[in-house]
PDB file of C-alpha atoms and ligand atoms in Angstrom:
ATOM      1  CA  MET A1392     113.441  97.883  87.315  1.00 45.00           C
ATOM      2  CA  THR A1393     115.939  98.289  89.876  1.00 52.00           C
ATOM      3  CA  ALA A1394     114.539  96.575  93.163  1.00 59.00           C
ATOM      4  CA  ALA A1395     114.388  98.694  96.446  1.00 65.00           C
ATOM      5  CA  SER A1396     118.107  98.336  98.381  1.00 79.00           C
ATOM      6  CA  ALA A1397     117.244 100.934 101.530  1.00 89.00           C
ATOM      7  CA  PRO A1398     114.868 101.025 104.099  1.00 94.00           C
ATOM      8  CA  ILE A1399     113.451 104.360 105.024  1.00 96.00           C
ATOM      9  CA  GLU A1400     114.091 105.685 108.398  1.00 97.00           C
ATOM     10  CA  ILE A1401     111.650 108.124 109.451  1.00 97.00           C
ATOM     11  CA  ALA A1402     113.029 109.533 113.202  1.00 98.00           C
ATOM     12  CA  GLN A1403     111.693 112.172 116.020  1.00 98.00           C
ATOM     13  CA  LEU A1404     110.770 113.929 112.436  1.00 98.00           C
ATOM     14  CA  ARG A1405     108.648 116.972 112.977  1.00 98.00           C
ATOM     15  CA  LYS A1406     107.186 119.876 110.565  1.00 98.00           C
ATOM     16  CA  VAL A1407     105.821 122.540 111.385  1.00 97.00           C
ATOM     17  CA  PHE A1408     104.212 125.345 109.534  1.00 96.00           C
ATOM     18  CA  ARG A1409     103.904 128.794 110.224  1.00 91.00           C
ATOM     19  CA  GLN A1410     101.067 130.234 108.837  1.00 85.00           C
ATOM     20  CA  THR A1411     102.128 133.723 106.232  1.00 84.00           C
ATOM     21  CA  THR A1412      98.686 134.953 107.038  1.00 86.00           C
ATOM     22  CA  SER A1413      98.421 134.414 110.739  1.00 86.00           C
ATOM     23  CA  GLY A1414     101.487 134.127 111.723  1.00 86.00           C
ATOM     24  CA  GLN A1415     100.423 130.604 114.263  1.00 92.00           C
ATOM     25  CA  SER A1416     102.537 127.944 113.797  1.00 94.00           C
ATOM     26  CA  ILE A1417     100.632 124.581 112.941  1.00 95.00           C
ATOM     27  CA  THR A1418     102.709 121.079 113.915  1.00 97.00           C
ATOM     28  CA  ALA A1419     101.963 119.454 110.988  1.00 97.00           C
ATOM     29  CA  ILE A1420     104.372 116.435 111.992  1.00 98.00           C
ATOM     30  CA  ASP A1421     105.840 115.665 115.821  1.00 96.00           C
ATOM     31  CA  HIS A1422     107.923 112.849 116.744  1.00 94.00           C
ATOM     32  CA  LEU A1423     107.102 110.534 113.761  1.00 97.00           C
ATOM     33  CA  SER A1424     109.197 108.123 114.257  1.00 98.00           C
ATOM     34  CA  LEU A1425     108.549 104.710 111.319  1.00 97.00           C
ATOM     35  CA  ARG A1426     111.108 102.386 109.505  1.00 96.00           C
ATOM     36  CA  ILE A1427     110.056 101.027 106.108  1.00 96.00           C
ATOM     37  CA  GLU A1428     111.646  97.803 105.108  1.00 94.00           C
ATOM     38  CA  PRO A1429     112.706  98.091 100.684  1.00 94.00           C
ATOM     39  CA  GLY A1430     109.840  96.900  99.021  1.00 94.00           C
ATOM     40  CA  GLU A1431     107.333  97.084 102.248  1.00 95.00           C
ATOM     41  CA  LEU A1432     103.109  97.983 101.275  1.00 96.00           C
ATOM     42  CA  ILE A1433     102.704 100.486 103.389  1.00 97.00           C
ATOM     43  CA  ALA A1434      98.678 101.566 103.727  1.00 96.00           C
ATOM     44  CA  ILE A1435      98.950 104.944 105.638  1.00 97.00           C
ATOM     45  CA  VAL A1436      95.789 106.158 106.714  1.00 96.00           C
ATOM     46  CA  GLY A1437      94.247 109.272 108.996  1.00 94.00           C
ATOM     47  CA  LYS A1438      92.251 112.234 109.119  1.00 93.00           C
ATOM     48  CA  THR A1439      92.183 114.654 106.712  1.00 93.00           C
ATOM     49  CA  GLY A1440      94.029 117.373 107.634  1.00 94.00           C
ATOM     50  CA  CYS A1441      96.956 114.948 110.409  1.00 95.00           C
ATOM     51  CA  GLY A1442     100.199 115.110 108.565  1.00 96.00           C
ATOM     52  CA  LYS A1443     100.254 112.164 105.421  1.00 96.00           C
ATOM     53  CA  SER A1444     100.841 114.664 102.775  1.00 95.00           C
ATOM     54  CA  THR A1445     103.037 116.820 104.383  1.00 97.00           C
ATOM     55  CA  LEU A1446     105.295 113.243 105.412  1.00 97.00           C
ATOM     56  CA  PHE A1447     105.416 112.737 101.313  1.00 96.00           C
ATOM     57  CA  ASP A1448     106.863 116.348 100.524  1.00 95.00           C
ATOM     58  CA  LEU A1449     109.127 115.695 102.856  1.00 96.00           C
ATOM     59  CA  LEU A1450     110.295 111.998 101.569  1.00 96.00           C
ATOM     60  CA  ILE A1451     110.235 113.644  97.887  1.00 94.00           C
ATOM     61  CA  GLY A1452     112.697 116.668  99.549  1.00 93.00           C
ATOM     62  CA  LEU A1453     109.709 119.658  99.266  1.00 93.00           C
ATOM     63  CA  GLU A1454     110.353 120.677 102.402  1.00 95.00           C
ATOM     64  CA  HIS A1455     113.039 120.148 104.857  1.00 95.00           C
ATOM     65  CA  PRO A1456     111.828 119.471 108.596  1.00 97.00           C
ATOM     66  CA  THR A1457     111.639 121.306 111.349  1.00 97.00           C
ATOM     67  CA  ALA A1458     113.823 118.918 113.504  1.00 98.00           C
ATOM     68  CA  GLY A1459     113.945 114.935 113.442  1.00 97.00           C
ATOM     69  CA  SER A1460     116.075 113.876 110.311  1.00 97.00           C
ATOM     70  CA  ILE A1461     114.139 111.463 106.982  1.00 96.00           C
ATOM     71  CA  THR A1462     116.631 108.712 105.587  1.00 96.00           C
ATOM     72  CA  ILE A1463     117.136 106.859 102.678  1.00 94.00           C
ATOM     73  CA  GLY A1464     119.800 104.345 102.129  1.00 88.00           C
ATOM     74  CA  GLY A1465     122.154 107.046 104.451  1.00 88.00           C
ATOM     75  CA  LYS A1466     120.378 110.705 102.486  1.00 93.00           C
ATOM     76  CA  THR A1467     118.520 113.261 102.946  1.00 94.00           C
ATOM     77  CA  PRO A1468     115.480 114.155 100.020  1.00 92.00           C
ATOM     78  CA  TYR A1469     115.776 117.750 101.367  1.00 91.00           C
ATOM     79  CA  ASP A1470     120.002 117.623 101.779  1.00 90.00           C
ATOM     80  CA  ASP A1471     120.311 115.406  98.998  1.00 88.00           C
ATOM     81  CA  PHE A1472     118.190 116.010  96.629  1.00 85.00           C
ATOM     82  CA  ASN A1473     119.791 115.078  93.427  1.00 86.00           C
ATOM     83  CA  ALA A1474     120.605 111.963  94.051  1.00 88.00           C
ATOM     84  CA  PHE A1475     117.303 110.902  94.694  1.00 89.00           C
ATOM     85  CA  ARG A1476     116.397 112.170  90.817  1.00 87.00           C
ATOM     86  CA  GLY A1477     114.199 109.487  89.257  1.00 89.00           C
ATOM     87  CA  LYS A1478     114.257 107.439  92.547  1.00 92.00           C
ATOM     88  CA  ILE A1479     111.568 108.418  94.128  1.00 93.00           C
ATOM     89  CA  ALA A1480     108.123 108.634  91.875  1.00 94.00           C
ATOM     90  CA  THR A1481     104.880 110.291  93.238  1.00 93.00           C
ATOM     91  CA  ILE A1482     101.011 109.818  91.663  1.00 94.00           C
ATOM     92  CA  PHE A1483      98.636 112.353  92.759  1.00 92.00           C
ATOM     93  CA  GLN A1484      95.203 112.143  92.632  1.00 88.00           C
ATOM     94  CA  GLN A1485      94.439 114.718  90.285  1.00 90.00           C
ATOM     95  CA  ASP A1486      96.229 112.999  87.149  1.00 89.00           C
ATOM     96  CA  ARG A1487      98.810 116.109  86.875  1.00 92.00           C
ATOM     97  CA  LEU A1488     100.001 115.152  82.997  1.00 96.00           C
ATOM     98  CA  PHE A1489     101.025 118.455  81.449  1.00 97.00           C
ATOM     99  CA  PRO A1490      97.854 119.460  78.410  1.00 97.00           C
ATOM    100  CA  TRP A1491     100.073 120.449  75.561  1.00 97.00           C
ATOM    101  CA  ARG A1492     101.726 117.429  75.602  1.00 97.00           C
ATOM    102  CA  SER A1493     100.550 113.801  74.580  1.00 98.00           C
ATOM    103  CA  ALA A1494      99.585 110.746  76.467  1.00 98.00           C
ATOM    104  CA  LEU A1495     103.011 109.302  75.413  1.00 98.00           C
ATOM    105  CA  ASP A1496     105.152 113.477  75.580  1.00 97.00           C
ATOM    106  CA  ASN A1497     103.620 113.222  79.183  1.00 97.00           C
ATOM    107  CA  VAL A1498     104.959 109.678  80.139  1.00 97.00           C
ATOM    108  CA  LYS A1499     108.687 110.994  78.360  1.00 97.00           C
ATOM    109  CA  LEU A1500     108.730 113.440  80.478  1.00 95.00           C
ATOM    110  CA  PRO A1501     110.926 112.417  83.837  1.00 94.00           C
ATOM    111  CA  LEU A1502     113.108 110.471  81.442  1.00 95.00           C
ATOM    112  CA  GLU A1503     113.771 113.466  79.561  1.00 94.00           C
ATOM    113  CA  LEU A1504     114.646 114.657  82.900  1.00 91.00           C
ATOM    114  CA  ILE A1505     117.070 112.228  84.406  1.00 91.00           C
ATOM    115  CA  GLY A1506     118.443 112.349  80.946  1.00 92.00           C
ATOM    116  CA  ILE A1507     117.746 108.663  79.509  1.00 93.00           C
ATOM    117  CA  ALA A1508     118.899 108.757  75.833  1.00 95.00           C
ATOM    118  CA  ASP A1509     116.092 109.518  73.244  1.00 93.00           C
ATOM    119  CA  ASP A1510     116.055 106.371  71.626  1.00 94.00           C
ATOM    120  CA  VAL A1511     115.437 104.097  75.325  1.00 95.00           C
ATOM    121  CA  GLN A1512     112.754 106.969  75.677  1.00 96.00           C
ATOM    122  CA  GLN A1513     110.785 105.964  73.599  1.00 96.00           C
ATOM    123  CA  GLU A1514     111.160 102.357  73.903  1.00 96.00           C
ATOM    124  CA  ARG A1515     109.940 103.112  77.320  1.00 96.00           C
ATOM    125  CA  ALA A1516     107.226 105.156  77.506  1.00 97.00           C
ATOM    126  CA  LEU A1517     105.234 102.861  74.648  1.00 97.00           C
ATOM    127  CA  THR A1518     105.973  99.495  76.203  1.00 96.00           C
ATOM    128  CA  TRP A1519     104.505 101.215  79.849  1.00 95.00           C
ATOM    129  CA  LEU A1520     101.516 102.636  78.131  1.00 97.00           C
ATOM    130  CA  LYS A1521     101.061  99.473  76.430  1.00 96.00           C
ATOM    131  CA  ARG A1522     101.369  97.620  80.230  1.00 94.00           C
ATOM    132  CA  LEU A1523      98.783  99.912  81.069  1.00 94.00           C
ATOM    133  CA  GLY A1524      96.664  98.943  77.699  1.00 94.00           C
ATOM    134  CA  LEU A1525      96.725 102.572  75.934  1.00 96.00           C
ATOM    135  CA  GLU A1526      99.374 101.143  73.427  1.00 94.00           C
ATOM    136  CA  LYS A1527      96.261 102.695  70.951  1.00 97.00           C
ATOM    137  CA  PHE A1528      96.281 106.256  72.971  1.00 97.00           C
ATOM    138  CA  ALA A1529      99.446 106.962  73.286  1.00 97.00           C
ATOM    139  CA  ASN A1530      99.195 110.248  70.809  1.00 98.00           C
ATOM    140  CA  ALA A1531      96.152 111.283  72.245  1.00 98.00           C
ATOM    141  CA  TYR A1532      96.343 115.066  74.473  1.00 98.00           C
ATOM    142  CA  PRO A1533      94.722 114.091  78.242  1.00 97.00           C
ATOM    143  CA  ARG A1534      91.522 115.962  77.192  1.00 97.00           C
ATOM    144  CA  GLU A1535      91.237 113.451  74.738  1.00 97.00           C
ATOM    145  CA  LEU A1536      91.190 110.383  77.678  1.00 97.00           C
ATOM    146  CA  SER A1537      88.640 109.492  80.250  1.00 95.00           C
ATOM    147  CA  GLY A1538      89.212 110.409  83.723  1.00 93.00           C
ATOM    148  CA  GLY A1539      90.570 106.773  85.042  1.00 93.00           C
ATOM    149  CA  MET A1540      92.641 106.620  81.169  1.00 95.00           C
ATOM    150  CA  ARG A1541      94.878 109.848  82.615  1.00 95.00           C
ATOM    151  CA  GLN A1542      95.525 108.315  85.953  1.00 94.00           C
ATOM    152  CA  ARG A1543      96.572 105.347  83.818  1.00 94.00           C
ATOM    153  CA  VAL A1544      99.203 107.240  82.179  1.00 96.00           C
ATOM    154  CA  ALA A1545     100.297 108.921  85.396  1.00 96.00           C
ATOM    155  CA  ILE A1546     100.361 105.210  85.947  1.00 95.00           C
ATOM    156  CA  ALA A1547     103.277 104.569  83.149  1.00 96.00           C
ATOM    157  CA  ARG A1548     104.815 107.720  83.927  1.00 96.00           C
ATOM    158  CA  ALA A1549     105.458 106.976  87.631  1.00 95.00           C
ATOM    159  CA  PHE A1550     106.873 103.715  86.561  1.00 95.00           C
ATOM    160  CA  ALA A1551     108.187 104.885  83.413  1.00 95.00           C
ATOM    161  CA  VAL A1552     111.387 106.261  85.453  1.00 93.00           C
ATOM    162  CA  GLN A1553     111.811 102.595  87.084  1.00 91.00           C
ATOM    163  CA  PRO A1554     112.111 104.038  90.716  1.00 93.00           C
ATOM    164  CA  GLU A1555     112.606 102.301  94.283  1.00 93.00           C
ATOM    165  CA  ILE A1556     109.833 104.006  95.716  1.00 95.00           C
ATOM    166  CA  LEU A1557     106.112 104.712  95.208  1.00 95.00           C
ATOM    167  CA  LEU A1558     104.057 107.422  97.184  1.00 96.00           C
ATOM    168  CA  ALA A1559     100.744 107.154  95.899  1.00 95.00           C
ATOM    169  CA  ASP A1560      97.964 110.107  97.390  1.00 95.00           C
ATOM    170  CA  GLU A1561      94.504 109.901  97.229  1.00 92.00           C
ATOM    171  CA  SER A1562      95.466 108.360  93.615  1.00 91.00           C
ATOM    172  CA  PHE A1563      92.071 106.558  93.688  1.00 89.00           C
ATOM    173  CA  SER A1564      89.440 108.356  95.223  1.00 86.00           C
ATOM    174  CA  ALA A1565      88.587 110.873  92.334  1.00 85.00           C
ATOM    175  CA  LEU A1566      87.430 108.201  90.357  1.00 87.00           C
ATOM    176  CA  ASP A1567      84.300 106.126  90.654  1.00 89.00           C
ATOM    177  CA  GLU A1568      84.740 102.803  92.484  1.00 89.00           C
ATOM    178  CA  VAL A1569      84.634 100.554  89.707  1.00 90.00           C
ATOM    179  CA  THR A1570      88.103 102.578  88.172  1.00 89.00           C
ATOM    180  CA  ALA A1571      89.648 102.025  91.124  1.00 89.00           C
ATOM    181  CA  ASN A1572      89.826  99.225  92.111  1.00 90.00           C
ATOM    182  CA  GLU A1573      91.013  98.604  89.028  1.00 90.00           C
ATOM    183  CA  LEU A1574      93.603 100.731  88.562  1.00 91.00           C
ATOM    184  CA  ARG A1575      94.332 100.243  92.833  1.00 91.00           C
ATOM    185  CA  LYS A1576      94.952  96.953  91.847  1.00 91.00           C
ATOM    186  CA  THR A1577      96.835  96.967  88.929  1.00 92.00           C
ATOM    187  CA  PHE A1578      99.666  99.997  90.858  1.00 92.00           C
ATOM    188  CA  VAL A1579     100.179  97.530  93.354  1.00 92.00           C
ATOM    189  CA  ASP A1580     100.696  94.375  91.616  1.00 92.00           C
ATOM    190  CA  LEU A1581     102.684  96.379  89.501  1.00 91.00           C
ATOM    191  CA  ALA A1582     105.106  97.754  92.868  1.00 93.00           C
ATOM    192  CA  ARG A1583     105.538  93.700  93.409  1.00 92.00           C
ATOM    193  CA  GLU A1584     106.533  92.998  90.099  1.00 92.00           C
ATOM    194  CA  PHE A1585     108.917  95.272  90.732  1.00 91.00           C
ATOM    195  CA  LYS A1586     109.863  94.980  93.772  1.00 92.00           C
ATOM    196  CA  SER A1587     109.328  99.328  94.561  1.00 93.00           C
ATOM    197  CA  THR A1588     108.623 100.299  97.959  1.00 95.00           C
ATOM    198  CA  ALA A1589     105.256 101.794  98.332  1.00 96.00           C
ATOM    199  CA  ILE A1590     103.639 103.921 100.327  1.00 96.00           C
ATOM    200  CA  LEU A1591     100.093 104.417 100.003  1.00 95.00           C
ATOM    201  CA  ILE A1592      97.701 107.320 101.357  1.00 94.00           C
ATOM    202  CA  THR A1593      94.569 106.628 101.744  1.00 90.00           C
ATOM    203  CA  HIS A1594      90.522 107.243 102.933  1.00 83.00           C
ATOM    204  CA  GLN A1595      89.257 104.894 103.137  1.00 84.00           C
ATOM    205  CA  LEU A1596      89.942 102.025 105.820  1.00 90.00           C
ATOM    206  CA  GLU A1597      89.062  98.601 102.813  1.00 87.00           C
ATOM    207  CA  GLU A1598      91.084 100.324 100.166  1.00 86.00           C
ATOM    208  CA  ALA A1599      94.087 100.214 103.094  1.00 91.00           C
ATOM    209  CA  MET A1600      93.130  96.800 104.598  1.00 91.00           C
ATOM    210  CA  ALA A1601      92.687  95.291 100.551  1.00 86.00           C
ATOM    211  CA  VAL A1602      96.302  96.447  99.212  1.00 86.00           C
ATOM    212  CA  GLY A1603      98.459  96.624 102.279  1.00 87.00           C
ATOM    213  CA  ASP A1604     101.225  94.475 104.219  1.00 92.00           C
ATOM    214  CA  ARG A1605     100.934  97.451 106.796  1.00 96.00           C
ATOM    215  CA  ILE A1606      98.521  99.271 107.769  1.00 96.00           C
ATOM    216  CA  VAL A1607      99.992 102.958 109.994  1.00 97.00           C
ATOM    217  CA  VAL A1608      97.337 104.757 111.069  1.00 96.00           C
ATOM    218  CA  PHE A1609      98.007 108.315 111.952  1.00 96.00           C
ATOM    219  CA  GLY A1610      96.310 110.872 114.396  1.00 95.00           C
ATOM    220  CA  LYS A1611      96.551 114.587 115.330  1.00 95.00           C
ATOM    221  CA  SER A1612     100.053 115.758 113.582  1.00 96.00           C
ATOM    222  CA  ALA A1613     100.909 112.504 112.208  1.00 97.00           C
ATOM    223  CA  THR A1614     101.474 110.662 115.642  1.00 95.00           C
ATOM    224  CA  LEU A1615     101.324 107.098 115.382  1.00 95.00           C
ATOM    225  CA  LEU A1616      97.846 105.233 116.602  1.00 95.00           C
ATOM    226  CA  ALA A1617      99.059 101.482 115.446  1.00 95.00           C
ATOM    227  CA  ASP A1618     101.131 100.139 113.418  1.00 96.00           C
ATOM    228  CA  VAL A1619      99.489  96.862 112.126  1.00 96.00           C
ATOM    229  CA  ARG A1620     100.593  94.122 110.542  1.00 95.00           C
ATOM    230  CA  MET A1621      98.360  92.223 108.108  1.00 94.00           C
ATOM    231  CA  SER A1622     100.651  89.078 108.021  1.00 93.00           C
ATOM    232  CA  ASP A1623      99.727  89.113 112.293  1.00 94.00           C
ATOM    233  CA  TRP A1624      95.807  88.647 111.516  1.00 94.00           C
ATOM    234  CA  ASP A1625      93.813  85.959 110.181  1.00 93.00           C
ATOM    235  CA  ARG A1626      91.393  86.125 107.255  1.00 92.00           C
ATOM    236  CA  ALA A1627      88.751  85.422 110.404  1.00 95.00           C
ATOM    237  CA  ASP A1628      89.709  88.549 112.724  1.00 94.00           C
ATOM    238  CA  TYR A1629      89.744  91.741 109.710  1.00 94.00           C
ATOM    239  CA  PRO A1630      86.051  92.505 111.753  1.00 94.00           C
ATOM    240  CA  LEU A1631      87.762  92.794 114.553  1.00 95.00           C
ATOM    241  CA  LEU A1632      90.422  94.413 113.035  1.00 95.00           C
ATOM    242  CA  ARG A1633      88.032  97.496 111.209  1.00 95.00           C
ATOM    243  CA  GLU A1634      85.879  97.480 114.257  1.00 95.00           C
ATOM    244  CA  ALA A1635      89.690  98.320 115.829  1.00 96.00           C
ATOM    245  CA  ILE A1636      91.015 100.338 113.503  1.00 96.00           C
ATOM    246  CA  GLN A1637      88.183 102.962 112.843  1.00 95.00           C
ATOM    247  CA  ASN A1638      87.716 103.288 116.540  1.00 95.00           C
ATOM    248  CA  THR A1639      90.930 104.242 116.869  1.00 95.00           C
ATOM    249  CA  LEU A1640      91.174 106.366 113.448  1.00 93.00           C
ATOM    250  CA  GLN A1641      87.747 108.365 115.198  1.00 92.00           C
ATOM    251  CA  ALA A1642      89.274 108.464 119.390  1.00 93.00           C
ATOM    252  CA  ASN A1643      92.773 109.613 118.145  1.00 92.00           C
ATOM    253  CA  VAL A1644      93.665 106.923 120.478  1.00 93.00           C
ATOM    254  CA  PRO A1645      95.442 103.314 120.594  1.00 92.00           C
ATOM    255  CA  ASP A1646      93.114 100.864 120.980  1.00 92.00           C
ATOM    256  CA  ALA A1647      94.550  98.246 123.473  1.00 91.00           C
ATOM    257  CA  ARG A1648      93.149  94.978 119.923  1.00 91.00           C
ATOM    258  CA  LEU A1649      95.895  96.455 118.197  1.00 90.00           C
ATOM    259  CA  ARG A1650      98.133  94.697 119.616  1.00 83.00           C
ATOM    260  CA  ARG A1651     100.426  92.111 118.553  1.00 76.00           C
TER     261      ARG A1651
HETATM  262  N1  ATP B2851     102.467 124.255 103.423  1.00 58.49           N
HETATM  263  C1  ATP B2851     101.797 124.640 104.121  1.00 58.49           C
HETATM  264  N2  ATP B2851     101.004 125.712 104.357  1.00 58.49           N
HETATM  265  C2  ATP B2851     101.460 125.447 106.370  1.00 58.49           C
HETATM  266  N3  ATP B2851     100.197 124.509 106.438  1.00 58.49           N
HETATM  267  C3  ATP B2851     100.443 123.806 106.073  1.00 58.49           C
HETATM  268  C4  ATP B2851     101.784 123.475 104.488  1.00 58.49           C
HETATM  269  N4  ATP B2851     100.899 122.579 103.939  1.00 58.49           N
HETATM  270  C5  ATP B2851     100.222 122.044 104.879  1.00 58.49           C
HETATM  271  N5  ATP B2851      99.727 122.346 106.241  1.00 58.49           N
HETATM  272  C6  ATP B2851      99.662 122.713 107.471  1.00 58.49           C
HETATM  273  O1  ATP B2851      99.543 120.831 107.904  1.00 58.49           O
HETATM  274  C7  ATP B2851      98.203 120.232 108.180  1.00 58.49           C
HETATM  275  C8  ATP B2851      99.095 119.119 107.350  1.00 58.49           C
HETATM  276  O2  ATP B2851      98.217 119.118 106.131  1.00 58.49           O
HETATM  277  P1  ATP B2851      98.646 117.767 105.178  1.00 58.49           P
HETATM  278  O3  ATP B2851      98.437 118.496 104.079  1.00 58.49           O
HETATM  279  O4  ATP B2851      99.813 117.457 105.457  1.00 58.49           O
HETATM  280  O5  ATP B2851      96.909 117.191 105.872  1.00 58.49           O
HETATM  281  P2  ATP B2851      96.859 115.760 104.913  1.00 58.49           P
HETATM  282  O6  ATP B2851      96.750 114.063 106.003  1.00 58.49           O
HETATM  283  O7  ATP B2851      97.178 115.236 103.739  1.00 58.49           O
HETATM  284  O8  ATP B2851      95.354 115.921 105.050  1.00 58.49           O
HETATM  285  P3  ATP B2851      94.084 115.263 103.729  1.00 58.49           P
HETATM  286  O9  ATP B2851      93.880 114.258 103.941  1.00 58.49           O
HETATM  287  O10 ATP B2851      93.260 116.194 103.713  1.00 58.49           O
HETATM  288  O11 ATP B2851      95.000 115.616 102.262  1.00 58.49           O
HETATM  289  C9  ATP B2851      97.700 121.136 108.102  1.00 58.49           C
HETATM  290  O12 ATP B2851      96.932 121.581 108.733  1.00 58.49           O
HETATM  291  C10 ATP B2851      97.832 121.646 106.389  1.00 58.49           C
HETATM  292  O13 ATP B2851      96.364 123.302 106.924  1.00 58.49           O
HETATM  293 MG1   MG B2852      96.531 114.801 101.730  1.00 58.49          MG
END
């Protein structure tokens, strides 16, 4: 797998949606600037509606910025959509598998789309299903699998394209806690093994602290309330860190204790 080689540079990013029914404007993201280094593992936390998923839509080129920019290796996801084919993979809250395709064929689908040779598709999809402990279920259909197993297929599908950047949007929050913890660990271990840049959106602070090299806290309209590097903190100070981030989230203002 190719390790991520370029930073993600977000500069003065702004995204305004105009509601079709009311005609009102909603500023989902307002003047966000953030630089994410190759191979970094970032957890984004923020209240509901603060613009987290919108940032992902902009990163994968589904939406274009109202103002400001996102560039990855000098290219912009919306304008250079084709340059990013197979480079960014997303795991969503729901598995988004195709019910009429077997687990194997679901993992193969993005490989087909990026034009990987048939035999390589088959081999790579099987390798990844095996890696996720699903070799016996390659020919099973999503309805025959548990929620955790389906999300494993989704993880296999994401890694199989050998992406430079992995995005996980509340990917494990619909699962029971034990399964969620286990899959989160799998995801993080794989992202580290392949040196991918990974961004994980979560509502749970515990989850963020457990996985991130860096925790980014968004306030309303994705304003940057905190940008915490876990390596700056001793384990003994984690309770303080937790409290300060919690406070930041609640009050929607930066907390001086988070400056290091
Ligand atoms: N396509 C769209 N059209 C209009 N408004 C939108 C659209 N997408 C998002 N919004 C609005 O932008 C704001 C940010 O939404 P977003 O989905 O990014 O929030 P979020 O942080 O992911 O929330 P959650 O934690 O609930 O998933 C919300 O007010 C939402 O209603
Ligand atoms: Mg969301």
